[in-house]
């Protein structure tokens, strides 16, 4: 019997219906479909337009899809972890709202703030509760309503982001499947390149923070791009090397979807052709913590038991990391 690992045993997702296309953005800011597609790979994103609905709504819907697919009683869930930088409120944690909404009456929960690396950090954290034997069912969710913090007059950021949520269920496995290994990093010295300055204890909301647009996401694209290309490629390569894997052993690279050029560089560095890279940036843009689980959910029908996946992300903080996951079930069996 192999050691106890945390296997992903189900996935689910939620995407709002409204689409914001490059053509729509051409009418809002000085940009072009050509610039957006060639510089980022994005054609459209989903936007949660209803002002009364927020991140917990999308996260709960993703979780409900998962529970329904698995015919699972929500009362069996032990722990709900939500990775997000757009919580419904500072507190309570979005995880509390999601657990209540889905009927996870026996679960506890908390949020993780690690921007685009959020899902990986949540996966790594959630896996420890399974490996230790403390819990049997952990729900890990990546969800972000990026449209709530995007300045739609700033062409350098508004073309990049979209809204969405997706999740994975972790359960114990002793047959050699699940989260095999992971590497995580943070570097807070470079925080100012990608942040939201206002609203926290440093710059509480005031007429000044509103006037300065500090309640919107701020990104200096070029330094983030440079750090992301290096960070994501390095950490994925380190993980693969540490575990004696080669490009041939990997069925899919599952990269955070911020920019097609960053993904391309990571794949090349790992000796992986683009057919083995999960890509949905064209349809959803950068949904921050949701990109990686959204990929898993989109690709689920193609996944087979034993497939080696390398998940990799880079984001604000800076935060970055990679996980090696051995897929635990045949997608088509659902
Ligand atoms: O997910 C978390 C991590 N985030 C990332 O990984 C994002 C990393 N950064 C990027 O993906 C890229 O830096 C961007 C896509 C954000 C920008 O691409 P870039 O090739 O780095 O462009 P740039 O910022 O160097 O700007 C090049 C030019 C500038 O014009 P000038 O100064 O050369 O005249 C920009 O003003 O492109 C201009 N530009 C635009 N033009 C048309 C910037 N945004 C736009 C736009 N439409 N939307």
XYZ file of C-alpha atoms and ligand atoms in Angstrom:
382
model
C 0.000 0.000 0.000
C 1.312 3.417 -0.974
C 1.351 6.354 1.393
C -1.893 8.275 1.853
C -2.205 11.059 -0.721
C -4.867 13.612 -1.618
C -6.483 12.579 -4.889
C -8.632 14.877 -6.971
C -11.788 12.791 -7.311
C -14.153 15.317 -8.917
C -14.150 18.798 -10.444
C -16.808 21.422 -11.137
C -17.032 24.925 -12.520
C -19.235 27.967 -12.996
C -18.924 30.661 -15.641
C -21.251 33.645 -15.907
C -23.182 33.806 -19.180
C -22.310 37.364 -20.230
C -19.364 37.649 -22.606
C -17.088 40.670 -22.973
C -15.444 40.375 -26.371
C -12.437 42.171 -27.807
C -14.875 43.982 -30.114
C -16.779 45.240 -27.034
C -13.513 46.480 -25.497
C -12.606 48.308 -28.725
C -15.657 50.489 -28.038
C -14.646 51.133 -24.414
C -10.892 51.903 -24.596
C -8.209 52.617 -27.216
C -7.351 49.009 -28.088
C -7.777 46.518 -30.891
C -8.736 42.887 -31.246
C -5.406 42.365 -33.026
C -3.339 43.839 -30.148
C -5.186 41.845 -27.508
C -4.984 38.553 -29.374
C -1.332 38.829 -30.383
C -0.077 40.235 -27.039
C -2.181 38.020 -24.729
C -4.063 35.278 -26.641
C -7.455 36.449 -25.289
C -10.590 36.798 -27.455
C -13.329 37.072 -24.853
C -14.028 36.809 -21.118
C -17.081 36.102 -18.975
C -18.475 38.828 -16.718
C -20.807 38.414 -13.741
C -23.002 41.421 -14.454
C -25.588 41.090 -11.685
C -24.422 43.663 -9.082
C -26.016 41.613 -6.312
C -23.934 38.533 -7.054
C -20.318 38.118 -6.077
C -17.495 35.596 -5.822
C -19.315 33.316 -3.349
C -22.182 32.940 -5.833
C -19.850 31.623 -8.539
C -17.889 29.473 -6.073
C -21.067 27.931 -4.647
C -22.388 27.184 -8.131
C -19.135 25.470 -9.077
C -19.342 23.418 -5.867
C -22.997 22.537 -6.514
C -22.085 21.237 -9.964
C -19.393 19.033 -8.419
C -21.704 17.720 -5.693
C -24.405 16.915 -8.232
C -21.994 15.119 -10.576
C -20.722 12.979 -7.718
C -24.154 12.643 -6.090
C -22.460 13.706 -2.871
C -24.174 14.848 0.330
C -22.704 18.291 1.200
C -22.846 17.317 4.883
C -19.923 14.969 4.146
C -17.561 17.830 3.292
C -15.032 18.423 6.093
C -13.300 21.568 4.872
C -13.900 24.289 2.269
C -10.923 26.369 1.114
C -11.591 29.303 -1.206
C -8.688 30.922 -3.047
C -9.637 34.446 -4.079
C -8.483 38.063 -4.176
C -12.038 39.263 -4.668
C -13.832 37.973 -1.568
C -17.458 39.082 -1.184
C -16.312 41.089 1.858
C -13.132 41.424 3.930
C -14.854 39.229 6.421
C -16.514 36.839 6.878
C -14.384 34.597 4.699
C -15.975 33.655 1.386
C -15.517 30.005 2.416
C -18.067 30.528 5.236
C -20.611 31.891 2.764
C -19.992 29.089 0.269
C -20.246 26.342 2.907
C -23.571 27.787 4.099
C -24.908 28.154 0.557
C -24.120 24.579 -0.478
C -25.247 23.019 2.811
C -21.798 21.915 3.984
C -23.078 22.073 7.550
C -20.250 20.003 9.032
C -17.412 21.827 7.310
C -15.092 24.530 8.508
C -13.380 26.800 6.032
C -11.105 29.695 5.243
C -9.885 31.822 2.343
C -6.421 31.931 0.844
C -5.097 35.118 -0.722
C -2.373 34.240 -3.196
C -3.734 35.906 -6.347
C -3.096 33.814 -9.458
C -1.284 31.119 -7.446
C -4.263 30.857 -5.096
C -5.609 27.544 -6.337
C -2.177 25.895 -6.127
C -1.602 27.187 -2.606
C -5.097 26.012 -1.605
C -4.527 22.614 -3.209
C -1.243 22.196 -1.393
C -2.776 23.246 1.927
C -5.907 21.143 1.487
C -3.831 18.091 0.580
C -2.095 18.209 3.984
C -5.435 17.673 5.776
C -6.059 14.545 3.709
C -2.499 13.213 3.978
C -2.486 13.653 7.752
C -5.683 11.656 8.066
C -7.578 14.534 9.660
C -10.109 14.892 6.847
C -11.713 12.696 4.181
C -13.322 15.303 1.937
C -11.789 18.703 1.256
C -13.290 21.092 -1.281
C -10.715 23.395 -2.871
C -12.172 26.304 -4.855
C -10.563 29.004 -7.002
C -12.966 31.888 -7.643
C -12.626 35.511 -8.654
C -14.964 38.262 -9.762
C -12.145 40.267 -11.344
C -14.652 42.656 -12.962
C -15.277 44.063 -9.460
C -11.696 45.417 -9.218
C -10.886 46.153 -12.871
C -10.826 49.749 -14.103
C -12.629 49.613 -17.444
C -11.007 52.893 -18.517
C -7.476 51.428 -18.187
C -6.607 49.607 -21.393
C -3.481 48.042 -19.926
C -5.488 45.893 -17.491
C -9.152 45.796 -18.532
C -8.500 43.605 -21.555
C -6.847 40.901 -19.456
C -9.291 39.723 -16.812
C -12.548 37.785 -16.567
C -14.814 36.236 -13.917
C -15.228 32.556 -13.058
C -14.969 29.802 -10.471
C -13.979 26.157 -10.407
C -13.256 23.551 -7.763
C -11.790 20.159 -6.979
C -12.693 17.566 -4.360
C -9.777 15.984 -2.482
C -10.156 12.504 -0.994
C -7.660 10.003 0.450
C -5.917 7.615 -1.948
C -3.472 4.831 -1.130
C -2.997 3.481 -4.672
C -0.409 5.993 -5.840
C -2.653 8.753 -7.225
C -3.171 12.358 -6.171
C -0.983 15.329 -5.308
C 2.483 13.779 -5.566
C 4.650 16.827 -4.884
C 4.598 20.604 -5.041
C 6.847 23.635 -4.731
C 5.627 27.050 -3.576
C 7.309 30.469 -3.442
C 6.557 34.054 -2.461
C 8.577 37.249 -2.883
C 6.890 40.181 -1.172
C 9.645 42.618 -2.126
C 8.035 43.015 -5.567
C 4.461 43.480 -4.354
C 3.958 46.907 -5.909
C 4.032 45.639 -9.501
C 0.707 43.858 -9.051
C -1.589 44.957 -6.251
C -4.697 46.754 -5.117
C -3.550 49.617 -2.929
C -6.796 50.745 -1.353
C -9.254 49.329 1.122
C -6.881 47.591 3.512
C -5.400 48.784 6.787
C -2.638 50.704 4.985
C -4.989 52.795 2.870
C -8.512 52.487 4.284
C -11.290 53.676 1.972
C -11.471 57.463 1.751
C -12.295 60.099 -0.863
C -8.541 60.177 -1.593
C -8.267 56.416 -2.262
C -11.286 56.666 -4.552
C -9.896 59.663 -6.373
C -6.561 57.902 -6.862
C -8.331 54.776 -8.143
C -6.694 52.655 -5.466
C -9.699 50.330 -5.269
C -8.805 48.973 -8.680
C -6.206 46.377 -9.533
C -2.879 47.922 -10.507
C -0.366 46.104 -12.697
C 2.919 47.098 -14.292
C 2.750 44.589 -17.096
C 6.365 44.446 -18.253
C 8.095 43.577 -14.925
C 5.320 41.104 -14.069
C 5.672 39.511 -17.483
C 9.433 39.140 -17.058
C 9.128 37.659 -13.568
C 6.268 35.374 -14.636
C 8.154 33.894 -17.576
C 11.108 33.075 -15.342
C 9.161 32.132 -12.207
C 6.640 29.807 -13.803
C 9.144 28.092 -16.089
C 11.744 27.706 -13.303
C 9.363 26.264 -10.720
C 7.757 23.823 -13.171
C 11.197 22.700 -14.381
C 12.449 22.350 -10.768
C 9.455 20.189 -9.815
C 9.817 17.933 -12.841
C 13.562 17.537 -12.308
C 13.197 16.901 -8.573
C 10.837 14.017 -9.342
C 12.845 12.556 -12.214
C 10.134 13.274 -14.798
C 10.696 14.229 -18.426
C 8.450 16.002 -20.929
C 7.390 12.585 -22.263
C 6.028 11.516 -18.858
C 3.685 14.488 -18.662
C 0.229 14.160 -20.195
C -0.726 17.806 -19.657
C 0.832 21.029 -18.452
C -1.914 23.006 -16.698
C -0.633 26.573 -16.564
C -2.181 29.671 -15.046
C -3.801 31.544 -17.937
C -2.433 35.101 -17.828
C -0.708 35.382 -21.179
C -0.231 32.892 -24.002
C 3.371 34.031 -24.401
C 4.174 33.163 -20.753
C 2.547 29.744 -21.189
C 4.446 29.147 -24.413
C 7.773 29.933 -22.715
C 7.000 27.550 -19.830
C 6.032 24.717 -22.183
C 9.179 25.160 -24.284
C 11.384 25.177 -21.194
C 9.829 21.836 -20.149
C 10.132 20.274 -23.598
C 6.343 19.996 -23.913
C 4.538 20.624 -27.201
C 1.468 22.889 -27.164
C -0.903 19.925 -27.798
C -0.078 18.865 -24.247
C -0.922 22.247 -22.728
C -4.377 23.034 -21.364
C -5.415 26.400 -22.782
C -8.644 28.294 -22.272
C -7.290 31.842 -22.031
C -8.829 32.635 -25.422
C -12.348 32.095 -24.060
C -12.100 33.211 -20.419
C -9.084 35.564 -20.110
C -7.312 35.667 -16.767
C -9.746 34.572 -14.053
C -6.970 34.694 -11.393
C -7.510 31.828 -8.883
C -9.996 30.088 -11.185
C -7.840 29.510 -14.277
C -6.239 26.190 -13.285
C -9.359 24.421 -11.949
C -11.325 25.763 -14.945
C -8.802 24.017 -17.191
C -9.148 20.788 -15.209
C -12.920 20.992 -15.471
C -12.845 21.722 -19.225
C -10.404 18.870 -19.891
C -11.956 16.368 -17.452
C -13.551 14.186 -20.171
C -10.114 13.649 -21.762
C -8.280 12.816 -18.539
C -7.417 9.225 -17.691
C -6.441 7.504 -14.470
C -2.675 7.721 -14.072
C -2.174 10.818 -16.252
C 0.654 13.003 -14.951
C -0.326 16.669 -14.786
C 1.958 19.559 -13.922
C 0.036 22.566 -12.615
C 1.990 25.848 -12.585
C 1.161 29.447 -11.705
C 2.631 32.892 -11.123
C 0.852 35.917 -9.716
C 0.670 38.970 -7.491
C 2.626 38.910 -4.273
C 4.709 37.763 -6.041
C 3.518 34.188 -5.546
C 4.354 31.206 -7.696
C 4.396 27.444 -7.589
C 3.876 24.112 -9.289
C 2.188 20.815 -8.374
C 2.563 17.341 -9.798
C -0.791 15.574 -9.774
C -1.374 11.954 -10.804
C -4.967 11.942 -12.033
C -7.111 9.456 -10.120
C -10.045 8.617 -12.428
C -11.189 8.250 -16.020
C -13.006 11.400 -17.068
C -15.486 9.576 -19.253
C -16.772 7.497 -16.333
C -18.781 10.479 -15.050
O -1.920 36.783 -13.696
C -1.023 37.389 -12.849
C 0.254 37.671 -13.510
N 0.049 38.604 -14.572
C 0.703 38.390 -15.682
O 1.357 37.387 -15.816
C 0.633 39.457 -16.756
C 2.022 39.718 -17.247
N 2.111 40.806 -18.226
C 1.603 40.661 -19.470
O 0.969 39.687 -19.793
C 1.953 41.749 -20.454
O 2.932 42.599 -19.917
C 0.730 42.585 -20.898
C -0.190 41.764 -21.753
C -0.004 43.123 -19.682
C 1.197 43.766 -21.767
O 1.946 43.289 -22.854
P 3.380 43.903 -23.200
O 3.846 43.285 -24.429
O 4.233 43.749 -21.966
O 3.024 45.411 -23.467
P 3.577 46.708 -22.729
O 2.945 46.854 -21.380
O 5.067 46.733 -22.819
O 3.015 47.797 -23.694
C 3.399 47.870 -25.071
C 2.582 48.966 -25.739
C 2.536 50.257 -24.945
O 2.547 51.340 -25.865
P 3.900 52.177 -26.113
O 4.272 52.725 -24.765
O 4.891 51.152 -26.620
O 3.472 53.199 -27.109
C 1.192 50.200 -24.279
O 0.665 51.485 -24.002
O 1.228 48.526 -25.862
C 0.368 49.515 -25.329
N -0.814 48.866 -24.780
C -1.914 48.626 -25.498
N -2.220 48.874 -26.761
C -3.427 48.497 -27.208
C -1.000 48.394 -23.516
N -2.221 47.859 -23.417
C -2.797 47.996 -24.632
C -4.061 47.629 -25.136
N -4.323 47.895 -26.439
N -4.987 47.012 -24.401
